[in-house]
mmCIF file of C-alpha atoms in Angstrom:
data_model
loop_
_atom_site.group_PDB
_atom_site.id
_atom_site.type_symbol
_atom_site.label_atom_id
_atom_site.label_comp_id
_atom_site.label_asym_id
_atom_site.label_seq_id
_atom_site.Cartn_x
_atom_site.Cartn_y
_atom_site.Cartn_z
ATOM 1 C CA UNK A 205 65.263 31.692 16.997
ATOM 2 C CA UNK A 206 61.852 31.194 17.880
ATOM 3 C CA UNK A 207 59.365 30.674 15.010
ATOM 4 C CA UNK A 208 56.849 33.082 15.398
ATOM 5 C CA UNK A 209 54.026 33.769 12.585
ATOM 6 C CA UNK A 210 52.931 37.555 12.150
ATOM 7 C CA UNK A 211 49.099 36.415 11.050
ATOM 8 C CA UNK A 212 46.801 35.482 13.474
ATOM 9 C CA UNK A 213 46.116 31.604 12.638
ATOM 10 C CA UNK A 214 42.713 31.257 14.774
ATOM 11 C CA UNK A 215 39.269 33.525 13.759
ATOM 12 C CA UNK A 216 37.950 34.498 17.214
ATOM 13 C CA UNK A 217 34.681 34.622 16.137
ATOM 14 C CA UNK A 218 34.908 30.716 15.412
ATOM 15 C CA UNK A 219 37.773 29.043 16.263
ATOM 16 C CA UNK A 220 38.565 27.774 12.719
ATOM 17 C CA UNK A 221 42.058 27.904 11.486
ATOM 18 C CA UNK A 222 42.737 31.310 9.076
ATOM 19 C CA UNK A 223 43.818 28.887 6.091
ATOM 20 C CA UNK A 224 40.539 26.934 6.593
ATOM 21 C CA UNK A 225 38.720 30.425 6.498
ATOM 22 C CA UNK A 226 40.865 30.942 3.324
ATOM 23 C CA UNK A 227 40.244 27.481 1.621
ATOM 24 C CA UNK A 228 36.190 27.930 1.943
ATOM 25 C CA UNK A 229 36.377 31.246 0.922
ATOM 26 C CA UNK A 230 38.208 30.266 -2.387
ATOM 27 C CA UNK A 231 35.936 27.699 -2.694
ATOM 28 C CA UNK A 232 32.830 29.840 -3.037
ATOM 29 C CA UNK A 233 35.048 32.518 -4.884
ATOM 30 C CA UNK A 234 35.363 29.814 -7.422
ATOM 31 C CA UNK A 235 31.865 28.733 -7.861
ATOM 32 C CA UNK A 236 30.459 31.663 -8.355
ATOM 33 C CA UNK A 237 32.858 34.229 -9.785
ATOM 34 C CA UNK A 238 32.383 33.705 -13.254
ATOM 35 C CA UNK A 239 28.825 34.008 -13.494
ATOM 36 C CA UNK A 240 28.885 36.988 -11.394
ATOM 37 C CA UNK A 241 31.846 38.375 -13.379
ATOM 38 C CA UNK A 242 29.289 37.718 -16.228
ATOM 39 C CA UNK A 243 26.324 39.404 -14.873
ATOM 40 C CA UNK A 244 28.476 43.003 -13.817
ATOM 41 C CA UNK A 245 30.249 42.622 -17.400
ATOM 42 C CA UNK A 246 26.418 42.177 -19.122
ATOM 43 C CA UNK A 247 24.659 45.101 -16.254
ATOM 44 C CA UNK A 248 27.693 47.923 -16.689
ATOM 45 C CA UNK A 249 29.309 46.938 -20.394
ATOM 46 C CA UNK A 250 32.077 48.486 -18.718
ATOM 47 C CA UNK A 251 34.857 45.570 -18.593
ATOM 48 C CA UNK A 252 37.198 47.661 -16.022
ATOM 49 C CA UNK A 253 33.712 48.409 -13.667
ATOM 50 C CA UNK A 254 32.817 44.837 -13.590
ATOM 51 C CA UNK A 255 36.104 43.891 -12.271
ATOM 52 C CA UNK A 256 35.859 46.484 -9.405
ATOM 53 C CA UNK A 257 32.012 45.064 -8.537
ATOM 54 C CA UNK A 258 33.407 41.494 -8.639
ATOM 55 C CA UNK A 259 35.890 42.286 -6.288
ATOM 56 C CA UNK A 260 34.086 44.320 -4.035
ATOM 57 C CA UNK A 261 30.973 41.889 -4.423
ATOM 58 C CA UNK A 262 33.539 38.854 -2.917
ATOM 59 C CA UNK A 263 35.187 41.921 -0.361
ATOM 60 C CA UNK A 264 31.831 42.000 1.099
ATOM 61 C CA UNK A 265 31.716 37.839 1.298
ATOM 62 C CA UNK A 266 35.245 37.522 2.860
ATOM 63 C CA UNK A 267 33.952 39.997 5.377
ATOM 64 C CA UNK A 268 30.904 37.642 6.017
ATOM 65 C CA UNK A 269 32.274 34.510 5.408
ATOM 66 C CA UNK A 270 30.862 33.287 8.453
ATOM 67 C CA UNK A 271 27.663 34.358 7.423
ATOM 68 C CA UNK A 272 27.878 32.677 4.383
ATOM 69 C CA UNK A 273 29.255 29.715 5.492
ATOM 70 C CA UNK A 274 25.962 29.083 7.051
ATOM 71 C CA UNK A 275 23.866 29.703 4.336
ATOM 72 C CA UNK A 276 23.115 26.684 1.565
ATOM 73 C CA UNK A 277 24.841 27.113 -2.064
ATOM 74 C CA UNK A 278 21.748 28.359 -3.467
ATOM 75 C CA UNK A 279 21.258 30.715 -0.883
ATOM 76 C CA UNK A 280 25.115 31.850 -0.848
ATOM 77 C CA UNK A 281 24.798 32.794 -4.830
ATOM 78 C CA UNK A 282 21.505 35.029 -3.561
ATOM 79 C CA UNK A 283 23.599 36.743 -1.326
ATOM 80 C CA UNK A 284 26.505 37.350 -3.629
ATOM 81 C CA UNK A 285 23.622 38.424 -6.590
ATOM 82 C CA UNK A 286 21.902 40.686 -4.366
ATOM 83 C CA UNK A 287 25.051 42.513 -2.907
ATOM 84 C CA UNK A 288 26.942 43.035 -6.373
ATOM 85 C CA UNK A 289 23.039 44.222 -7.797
ATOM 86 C CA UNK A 290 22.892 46.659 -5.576
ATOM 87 C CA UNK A 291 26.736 47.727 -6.036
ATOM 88 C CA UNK A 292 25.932 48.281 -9.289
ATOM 89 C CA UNK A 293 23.384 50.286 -8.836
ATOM 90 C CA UNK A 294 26.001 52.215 -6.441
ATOM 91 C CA UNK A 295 28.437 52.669 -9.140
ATOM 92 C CA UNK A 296 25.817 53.952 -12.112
ATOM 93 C CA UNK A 297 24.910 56.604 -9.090
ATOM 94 C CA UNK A 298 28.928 57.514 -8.964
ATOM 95 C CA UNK A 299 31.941 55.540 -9.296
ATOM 96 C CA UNK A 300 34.230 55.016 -6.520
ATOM 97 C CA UNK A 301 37.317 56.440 -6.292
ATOM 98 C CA UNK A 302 38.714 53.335 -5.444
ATOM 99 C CA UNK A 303 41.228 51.847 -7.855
ATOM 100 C CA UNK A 304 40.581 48.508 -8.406
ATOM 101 C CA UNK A 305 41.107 45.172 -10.233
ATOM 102 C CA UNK A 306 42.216 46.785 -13.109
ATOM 103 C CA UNK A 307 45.560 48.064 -12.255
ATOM 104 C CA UNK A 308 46.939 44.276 -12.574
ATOM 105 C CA UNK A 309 44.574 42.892 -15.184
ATOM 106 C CA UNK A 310 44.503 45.228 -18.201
ATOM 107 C CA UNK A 311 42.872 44.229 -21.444
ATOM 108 C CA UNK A 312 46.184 44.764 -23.521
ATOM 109 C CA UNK A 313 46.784 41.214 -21.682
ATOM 110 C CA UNK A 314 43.969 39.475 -22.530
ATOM 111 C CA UNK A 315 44.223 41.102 -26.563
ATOM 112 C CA UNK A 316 47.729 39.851 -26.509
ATOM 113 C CA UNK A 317 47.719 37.891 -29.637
ATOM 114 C CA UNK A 318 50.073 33.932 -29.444
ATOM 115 C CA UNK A 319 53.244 34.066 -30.644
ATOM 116 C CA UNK A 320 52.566 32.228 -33.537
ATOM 117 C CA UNK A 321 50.089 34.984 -35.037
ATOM 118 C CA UNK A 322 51.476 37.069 -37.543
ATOM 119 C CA UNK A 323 51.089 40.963 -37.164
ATOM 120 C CA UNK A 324 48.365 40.993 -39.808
ATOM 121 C CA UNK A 325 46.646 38.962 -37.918
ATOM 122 C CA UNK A 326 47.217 40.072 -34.809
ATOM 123 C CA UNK A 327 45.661 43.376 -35.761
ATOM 124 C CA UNK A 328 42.523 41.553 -37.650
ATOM 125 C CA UNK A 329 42.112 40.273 -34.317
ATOM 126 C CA UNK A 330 41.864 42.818 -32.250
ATOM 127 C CA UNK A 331 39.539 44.828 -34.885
ATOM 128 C CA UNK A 332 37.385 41.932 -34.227
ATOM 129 C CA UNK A 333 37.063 42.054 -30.888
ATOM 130 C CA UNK A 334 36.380 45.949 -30.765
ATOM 131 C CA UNK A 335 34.006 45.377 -32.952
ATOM 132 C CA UNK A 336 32.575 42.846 -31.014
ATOM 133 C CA UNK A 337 32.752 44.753 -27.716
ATOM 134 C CA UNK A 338 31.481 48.051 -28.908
ATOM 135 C CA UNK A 339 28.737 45.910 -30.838
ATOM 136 C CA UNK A 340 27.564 44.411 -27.119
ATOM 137 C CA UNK A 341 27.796 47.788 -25.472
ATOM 138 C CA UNK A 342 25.351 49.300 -27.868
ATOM 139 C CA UNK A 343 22.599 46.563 -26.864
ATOM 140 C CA UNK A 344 20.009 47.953 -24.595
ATOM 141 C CA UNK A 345 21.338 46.153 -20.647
ATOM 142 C CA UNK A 346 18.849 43.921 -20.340
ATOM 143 C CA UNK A 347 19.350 41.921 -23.810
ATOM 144 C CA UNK A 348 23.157 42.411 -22.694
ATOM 145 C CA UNK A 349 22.383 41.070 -19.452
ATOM 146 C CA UNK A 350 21.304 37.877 -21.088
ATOM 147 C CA UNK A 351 23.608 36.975 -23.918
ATOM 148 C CA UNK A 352 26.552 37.995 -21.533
ATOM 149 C CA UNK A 353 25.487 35.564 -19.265
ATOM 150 C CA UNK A 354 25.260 32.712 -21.287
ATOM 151 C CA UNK A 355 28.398 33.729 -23.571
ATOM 152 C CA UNK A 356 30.645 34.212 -21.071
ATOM 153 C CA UNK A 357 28.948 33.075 -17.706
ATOM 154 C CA UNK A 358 28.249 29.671 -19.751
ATOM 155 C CA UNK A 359 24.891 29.528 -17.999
ATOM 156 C CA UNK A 360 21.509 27.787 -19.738
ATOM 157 C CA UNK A 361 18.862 29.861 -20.152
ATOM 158 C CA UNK A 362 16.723 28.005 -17.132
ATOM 159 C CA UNK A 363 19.728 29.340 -15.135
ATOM 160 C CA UNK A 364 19.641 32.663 -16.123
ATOM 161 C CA UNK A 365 16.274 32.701 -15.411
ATOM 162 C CA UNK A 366 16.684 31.611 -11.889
ATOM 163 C CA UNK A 367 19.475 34.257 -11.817
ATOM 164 C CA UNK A 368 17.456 37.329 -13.053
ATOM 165 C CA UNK A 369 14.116 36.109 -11.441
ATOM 166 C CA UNK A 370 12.154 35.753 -15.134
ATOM 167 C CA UNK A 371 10.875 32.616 -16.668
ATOM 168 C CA UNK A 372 13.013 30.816 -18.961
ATOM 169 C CA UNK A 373 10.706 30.959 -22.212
ATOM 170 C CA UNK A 374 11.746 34.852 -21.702
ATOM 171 C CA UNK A 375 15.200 34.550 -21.027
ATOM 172 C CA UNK A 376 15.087 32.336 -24.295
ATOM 173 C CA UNK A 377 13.411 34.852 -26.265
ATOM 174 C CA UNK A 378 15.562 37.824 -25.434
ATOM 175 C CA UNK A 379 19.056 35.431 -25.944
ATOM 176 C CA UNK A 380 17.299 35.456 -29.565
ATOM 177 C CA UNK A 381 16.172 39.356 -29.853
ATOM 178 C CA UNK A 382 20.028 40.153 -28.413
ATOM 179 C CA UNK A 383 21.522 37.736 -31.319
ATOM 180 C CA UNK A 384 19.640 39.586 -33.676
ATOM 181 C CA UNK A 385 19.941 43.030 -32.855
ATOM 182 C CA UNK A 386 23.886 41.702 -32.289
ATOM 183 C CA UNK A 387 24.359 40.641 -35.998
ATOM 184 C CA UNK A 388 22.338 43.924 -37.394
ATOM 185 C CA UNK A 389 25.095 46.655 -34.778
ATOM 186 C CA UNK A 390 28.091 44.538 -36.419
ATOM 187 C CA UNK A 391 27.056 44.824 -39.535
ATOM 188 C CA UNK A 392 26.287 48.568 -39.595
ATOM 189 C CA UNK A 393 29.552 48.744 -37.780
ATOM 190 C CA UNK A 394 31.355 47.009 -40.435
ATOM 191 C CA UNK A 395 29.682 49.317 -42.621
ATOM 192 C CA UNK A 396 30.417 52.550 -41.326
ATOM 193 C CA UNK A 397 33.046 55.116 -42.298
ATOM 194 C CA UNK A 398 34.498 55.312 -39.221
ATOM 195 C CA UNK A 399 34.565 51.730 -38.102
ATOM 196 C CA UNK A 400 36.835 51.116 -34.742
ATOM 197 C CA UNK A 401 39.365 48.896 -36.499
ATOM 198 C CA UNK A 402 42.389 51.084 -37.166
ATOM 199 C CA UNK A 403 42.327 52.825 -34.047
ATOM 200 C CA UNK A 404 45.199 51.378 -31.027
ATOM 201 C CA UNK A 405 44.266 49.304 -28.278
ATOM 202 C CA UNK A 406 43.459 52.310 -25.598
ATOM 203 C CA UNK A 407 40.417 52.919 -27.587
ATOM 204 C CA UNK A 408 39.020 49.705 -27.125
ATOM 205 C CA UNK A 409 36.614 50.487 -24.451
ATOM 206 C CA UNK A 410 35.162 54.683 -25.962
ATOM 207 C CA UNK A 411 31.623 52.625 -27.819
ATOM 208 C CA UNK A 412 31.288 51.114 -24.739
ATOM 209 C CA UNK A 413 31.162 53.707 -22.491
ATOM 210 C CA UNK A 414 29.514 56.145 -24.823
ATOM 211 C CA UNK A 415 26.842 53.495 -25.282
ATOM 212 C CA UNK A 416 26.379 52.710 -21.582
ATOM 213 C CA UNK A 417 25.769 56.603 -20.981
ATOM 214 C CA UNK A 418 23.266 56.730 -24.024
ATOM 215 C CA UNK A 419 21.400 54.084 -21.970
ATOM 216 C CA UNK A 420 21.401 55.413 -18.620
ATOM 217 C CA UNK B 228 21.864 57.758 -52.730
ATOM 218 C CA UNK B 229 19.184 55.529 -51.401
ATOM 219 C CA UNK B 230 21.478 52.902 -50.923
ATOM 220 C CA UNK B 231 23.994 54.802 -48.731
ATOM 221 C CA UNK B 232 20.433 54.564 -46.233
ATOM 222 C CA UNK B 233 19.472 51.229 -46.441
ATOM 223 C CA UNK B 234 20.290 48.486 -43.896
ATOM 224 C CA UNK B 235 23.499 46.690 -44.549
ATOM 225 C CA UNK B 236 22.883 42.708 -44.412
ATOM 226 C CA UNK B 237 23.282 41.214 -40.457
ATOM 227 C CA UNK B 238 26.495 39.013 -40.143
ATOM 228 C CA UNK B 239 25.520 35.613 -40.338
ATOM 229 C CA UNK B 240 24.883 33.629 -37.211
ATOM 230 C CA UNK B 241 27.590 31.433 -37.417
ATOM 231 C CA UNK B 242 30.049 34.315 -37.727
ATOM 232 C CA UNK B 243 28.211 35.899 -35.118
ATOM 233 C CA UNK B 244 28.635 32.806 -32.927
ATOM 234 C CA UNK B 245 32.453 32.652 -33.887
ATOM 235 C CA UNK B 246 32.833 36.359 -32.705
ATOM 236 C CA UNK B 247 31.053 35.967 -29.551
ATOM 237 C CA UNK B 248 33.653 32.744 -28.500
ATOM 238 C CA UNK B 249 36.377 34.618 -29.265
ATOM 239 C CA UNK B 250 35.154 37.852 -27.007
ATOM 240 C CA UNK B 251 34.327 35.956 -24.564
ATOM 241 C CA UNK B 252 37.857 33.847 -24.343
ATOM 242 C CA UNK B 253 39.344 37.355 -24.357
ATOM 243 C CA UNK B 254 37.073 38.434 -21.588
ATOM 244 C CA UNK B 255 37.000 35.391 -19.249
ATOM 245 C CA UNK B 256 39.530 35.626 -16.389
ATOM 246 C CA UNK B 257 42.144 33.169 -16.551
ATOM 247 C CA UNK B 258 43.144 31.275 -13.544
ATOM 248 C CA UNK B 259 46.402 33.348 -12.888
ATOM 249 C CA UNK B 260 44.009 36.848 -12.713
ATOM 250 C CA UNK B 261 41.434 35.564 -10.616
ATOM 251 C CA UNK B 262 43.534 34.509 -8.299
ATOM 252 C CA UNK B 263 45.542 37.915 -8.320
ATOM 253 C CA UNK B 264 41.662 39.063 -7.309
ATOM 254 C CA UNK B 265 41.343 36.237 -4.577
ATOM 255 C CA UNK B 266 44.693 37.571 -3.337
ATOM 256 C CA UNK B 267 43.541 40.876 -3.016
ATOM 257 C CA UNK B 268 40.335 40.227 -1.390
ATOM 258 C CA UNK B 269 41.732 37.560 1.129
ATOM 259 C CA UNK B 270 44.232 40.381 2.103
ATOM 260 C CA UNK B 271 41.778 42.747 2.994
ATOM 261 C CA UNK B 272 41.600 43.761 6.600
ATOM 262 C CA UNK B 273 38.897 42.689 8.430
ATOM 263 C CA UNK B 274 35.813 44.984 8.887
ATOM 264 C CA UNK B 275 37.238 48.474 11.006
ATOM 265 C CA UNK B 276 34.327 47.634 13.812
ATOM 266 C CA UNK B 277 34.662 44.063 14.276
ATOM 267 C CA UNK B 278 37.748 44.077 16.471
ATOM 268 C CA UNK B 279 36.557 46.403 18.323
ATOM 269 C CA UNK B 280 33.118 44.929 19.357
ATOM 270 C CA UNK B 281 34.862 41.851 19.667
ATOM 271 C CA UNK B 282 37.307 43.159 22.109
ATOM 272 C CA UNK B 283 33.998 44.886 23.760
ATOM 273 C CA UNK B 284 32.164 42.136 24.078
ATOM 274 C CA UNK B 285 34.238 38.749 24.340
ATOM 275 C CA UNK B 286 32.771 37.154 26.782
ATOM 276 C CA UNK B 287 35.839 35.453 27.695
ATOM 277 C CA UNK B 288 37.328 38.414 28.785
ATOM 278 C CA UNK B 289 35.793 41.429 26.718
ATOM 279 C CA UNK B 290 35.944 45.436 28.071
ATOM 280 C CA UNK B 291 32.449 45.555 28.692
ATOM 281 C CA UNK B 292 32.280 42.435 30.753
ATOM 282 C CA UNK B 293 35.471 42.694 32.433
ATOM 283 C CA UNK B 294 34.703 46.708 33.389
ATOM 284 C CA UNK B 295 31.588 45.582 35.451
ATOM 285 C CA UNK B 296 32.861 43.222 38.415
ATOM 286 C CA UNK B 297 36.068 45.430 38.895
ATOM 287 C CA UNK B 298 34.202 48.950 39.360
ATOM 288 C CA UNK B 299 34.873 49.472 42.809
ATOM 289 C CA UNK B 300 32.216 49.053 45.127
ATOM 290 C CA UNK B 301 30.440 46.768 42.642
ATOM 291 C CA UNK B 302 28.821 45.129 45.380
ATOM 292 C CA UNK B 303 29.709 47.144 48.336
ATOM 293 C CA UNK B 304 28.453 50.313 46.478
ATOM 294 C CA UNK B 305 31.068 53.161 44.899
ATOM 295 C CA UNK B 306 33.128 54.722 46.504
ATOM 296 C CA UNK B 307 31.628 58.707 47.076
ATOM 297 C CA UNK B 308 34.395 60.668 46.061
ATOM 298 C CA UNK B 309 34.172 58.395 42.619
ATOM 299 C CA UNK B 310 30.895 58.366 42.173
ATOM 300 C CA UNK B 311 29.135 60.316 38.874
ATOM 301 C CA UNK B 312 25.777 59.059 39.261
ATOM 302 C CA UNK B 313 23.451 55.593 40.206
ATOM 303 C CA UNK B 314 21.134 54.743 37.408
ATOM 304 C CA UNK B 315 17.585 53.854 38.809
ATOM 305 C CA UNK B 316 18.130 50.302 38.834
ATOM 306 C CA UNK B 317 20.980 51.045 41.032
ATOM 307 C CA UNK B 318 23.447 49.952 38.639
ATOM 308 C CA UNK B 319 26.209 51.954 40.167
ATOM 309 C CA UNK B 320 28.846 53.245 38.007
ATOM 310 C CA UNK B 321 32.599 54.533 39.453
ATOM 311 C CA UNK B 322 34.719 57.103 37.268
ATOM 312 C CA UNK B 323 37.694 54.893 38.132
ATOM 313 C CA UNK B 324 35.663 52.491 35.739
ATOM 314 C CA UNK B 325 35.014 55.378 33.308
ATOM 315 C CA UNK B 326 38.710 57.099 33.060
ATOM 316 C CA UNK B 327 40.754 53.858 32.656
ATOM 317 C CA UNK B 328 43.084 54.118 29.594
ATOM 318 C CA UNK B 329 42.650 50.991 28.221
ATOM 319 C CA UNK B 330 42.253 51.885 24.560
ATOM 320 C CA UNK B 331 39.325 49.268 24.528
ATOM 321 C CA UNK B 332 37.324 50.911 26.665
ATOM 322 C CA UNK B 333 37.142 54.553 24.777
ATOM 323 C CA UNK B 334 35.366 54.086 21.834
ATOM 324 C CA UNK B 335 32.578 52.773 24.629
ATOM 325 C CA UNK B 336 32.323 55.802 26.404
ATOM 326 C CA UNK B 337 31.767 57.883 22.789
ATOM 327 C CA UNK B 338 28.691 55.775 22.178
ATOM 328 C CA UNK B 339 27.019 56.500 25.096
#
């Protein structure tokens, strides 16, 4: 039996091996995708959206790996920023019909409590964290922008900077006006009648998205 | 009454820090989803046109190239009963050239 291979194992375009295509291709997927997944997350507020950018955003870089390839690291996380700003701009004009990301990586996942939480705590957990969440979506996008980055994209505020194009002394300042305004939504949150603790995991994500549309 | 208006007190920051950790641990993709992502994207097909103007214009052995030098009469001059017309540098074009089959060659003859 002959051992024939049903994937093409040379790019025509330039000669390199498909897995070598593949290995540089996860290697700037993994340098930049978290701060990218950070940025959608803190432009949209829309957790399920920024998965579908981030995936179309590195889409668009497989498709011009070569491109890429050629372009210094500093000049490859331009490209990626300056694709996935303007997809985002393409999704607040209309969201795709696409199905993306999502489908395989739901939230109930990442809410799932350990196994060694008990069911009160579970629950106080998750009440937290839609708190939390529907305390972030109700910041206006830019302060979002900001504190998402350096929350979850772990980035300094020099870097964000460089990121967003603004000076650092600015990025510093609005980390501190998002903090604040932060701590004053929880609290009236906490404080009001209807506060989004008791209500089941599919709800997670309504502030959010009525926030996001308030701000549009 | 007018304390059902006032401001309730801001969480404290180092709640507020504690909260923000723990959102963004929830939110962070974990090695085994981003590479369910990576999967997805590497499995994309390539771009619909680039096969096509690949197979166009190879030049080891592309349509467009490989069209030219077999046109009958390429350097003898067409053949009359297959010529459609000589373009004014006298770049002489056959229809044996035009009406082959090979699927390469069609979407070529749309664009122009």
């Amino acid at each position: 039996m002959g051992c024939l291979t049903t994937r093409s194992t040379v790019c025509p375009m330039t000669g390199r091996p498909a897995d070598d295509r593949e290995a540089r291709f996860g290697a700037i997927y993994e340098a930049h995708r978290q701060t990218l997944h950070a940025y959608f997350l803190g432009r949209t507020g829309d957790p399920e959206l920024a998965l579908d950018v981030l995936q179309e955003t590195f889409v668009r870089a497989w498709r011009n790996l070569d491109l890429l390839l050629g372009l210094p690291e500093a000049r490859q996380r331009a490209w990626l920023f300056a694709i996935g700003r303007n997809l985002v701009i393409d999704q607040y004009r209309g969201r795709a019909a696409r199905t993306a990301a999502h489908d395989a990586l739901t939230v109930a996942a990442q809410l799932a409590a350990p196994a060694a939480e008990s069911a009160e705590q579970v629950v106080e957990r998750a009440g937290e964290l839609r708190l939390i969440e529907a305390a972030i979506g109700r910041l206006p996008e830019d302060l979002r922008t900001v504190l998402v980055l350096q929350v979850l994209g772990e980035r300094t505020s020099a870097e964000i900077g460089e990121l967003l194009g603004r000076p650092a002394g600015t990025v510093r300042y609005q980390l501190s006006r998002a903090r604040k305004r932060l701590a004053q939504e929880l609290a009236r949150l906490e404080s009001a009648p209807e506060t989004p603790t008791t209500s089941p995991r599919s709800r997670a994500r309504e502030p959010v998205r009525e926030r996001r549309h308030e701000h549009v | 009454m007018c304390s059902q208006h006032s401001e309730p007190a801001p969480v404290s920051g180092r709640r507020l820090s504690r909260l923000l950790a723990r959102w963004a641990d929830a939110r962070r993709l974990d090695a085994r989803q981003a590479e369910a992502i990576r999967q997805r994207i590497v499995a994309e097909p390539p771009p619909p046109d680039f096969d096509w103007w690949w197979r166009l214009l190879d030049p080891a052995g592309g349509s467009a190239l490989r069209a030219l030098p077999s046109a009958p009469g390429w350097e003898a001059g067409p053949d009359a009963d297959t010529r459609l017309f000589e373009a004014p540098g006298g770049l002489s074009t056959g229809l044996s050239s035009w009406a082959q089959d090979d699927a390469d060659f069609r979407p070529y003859l749309r664009l122009t």
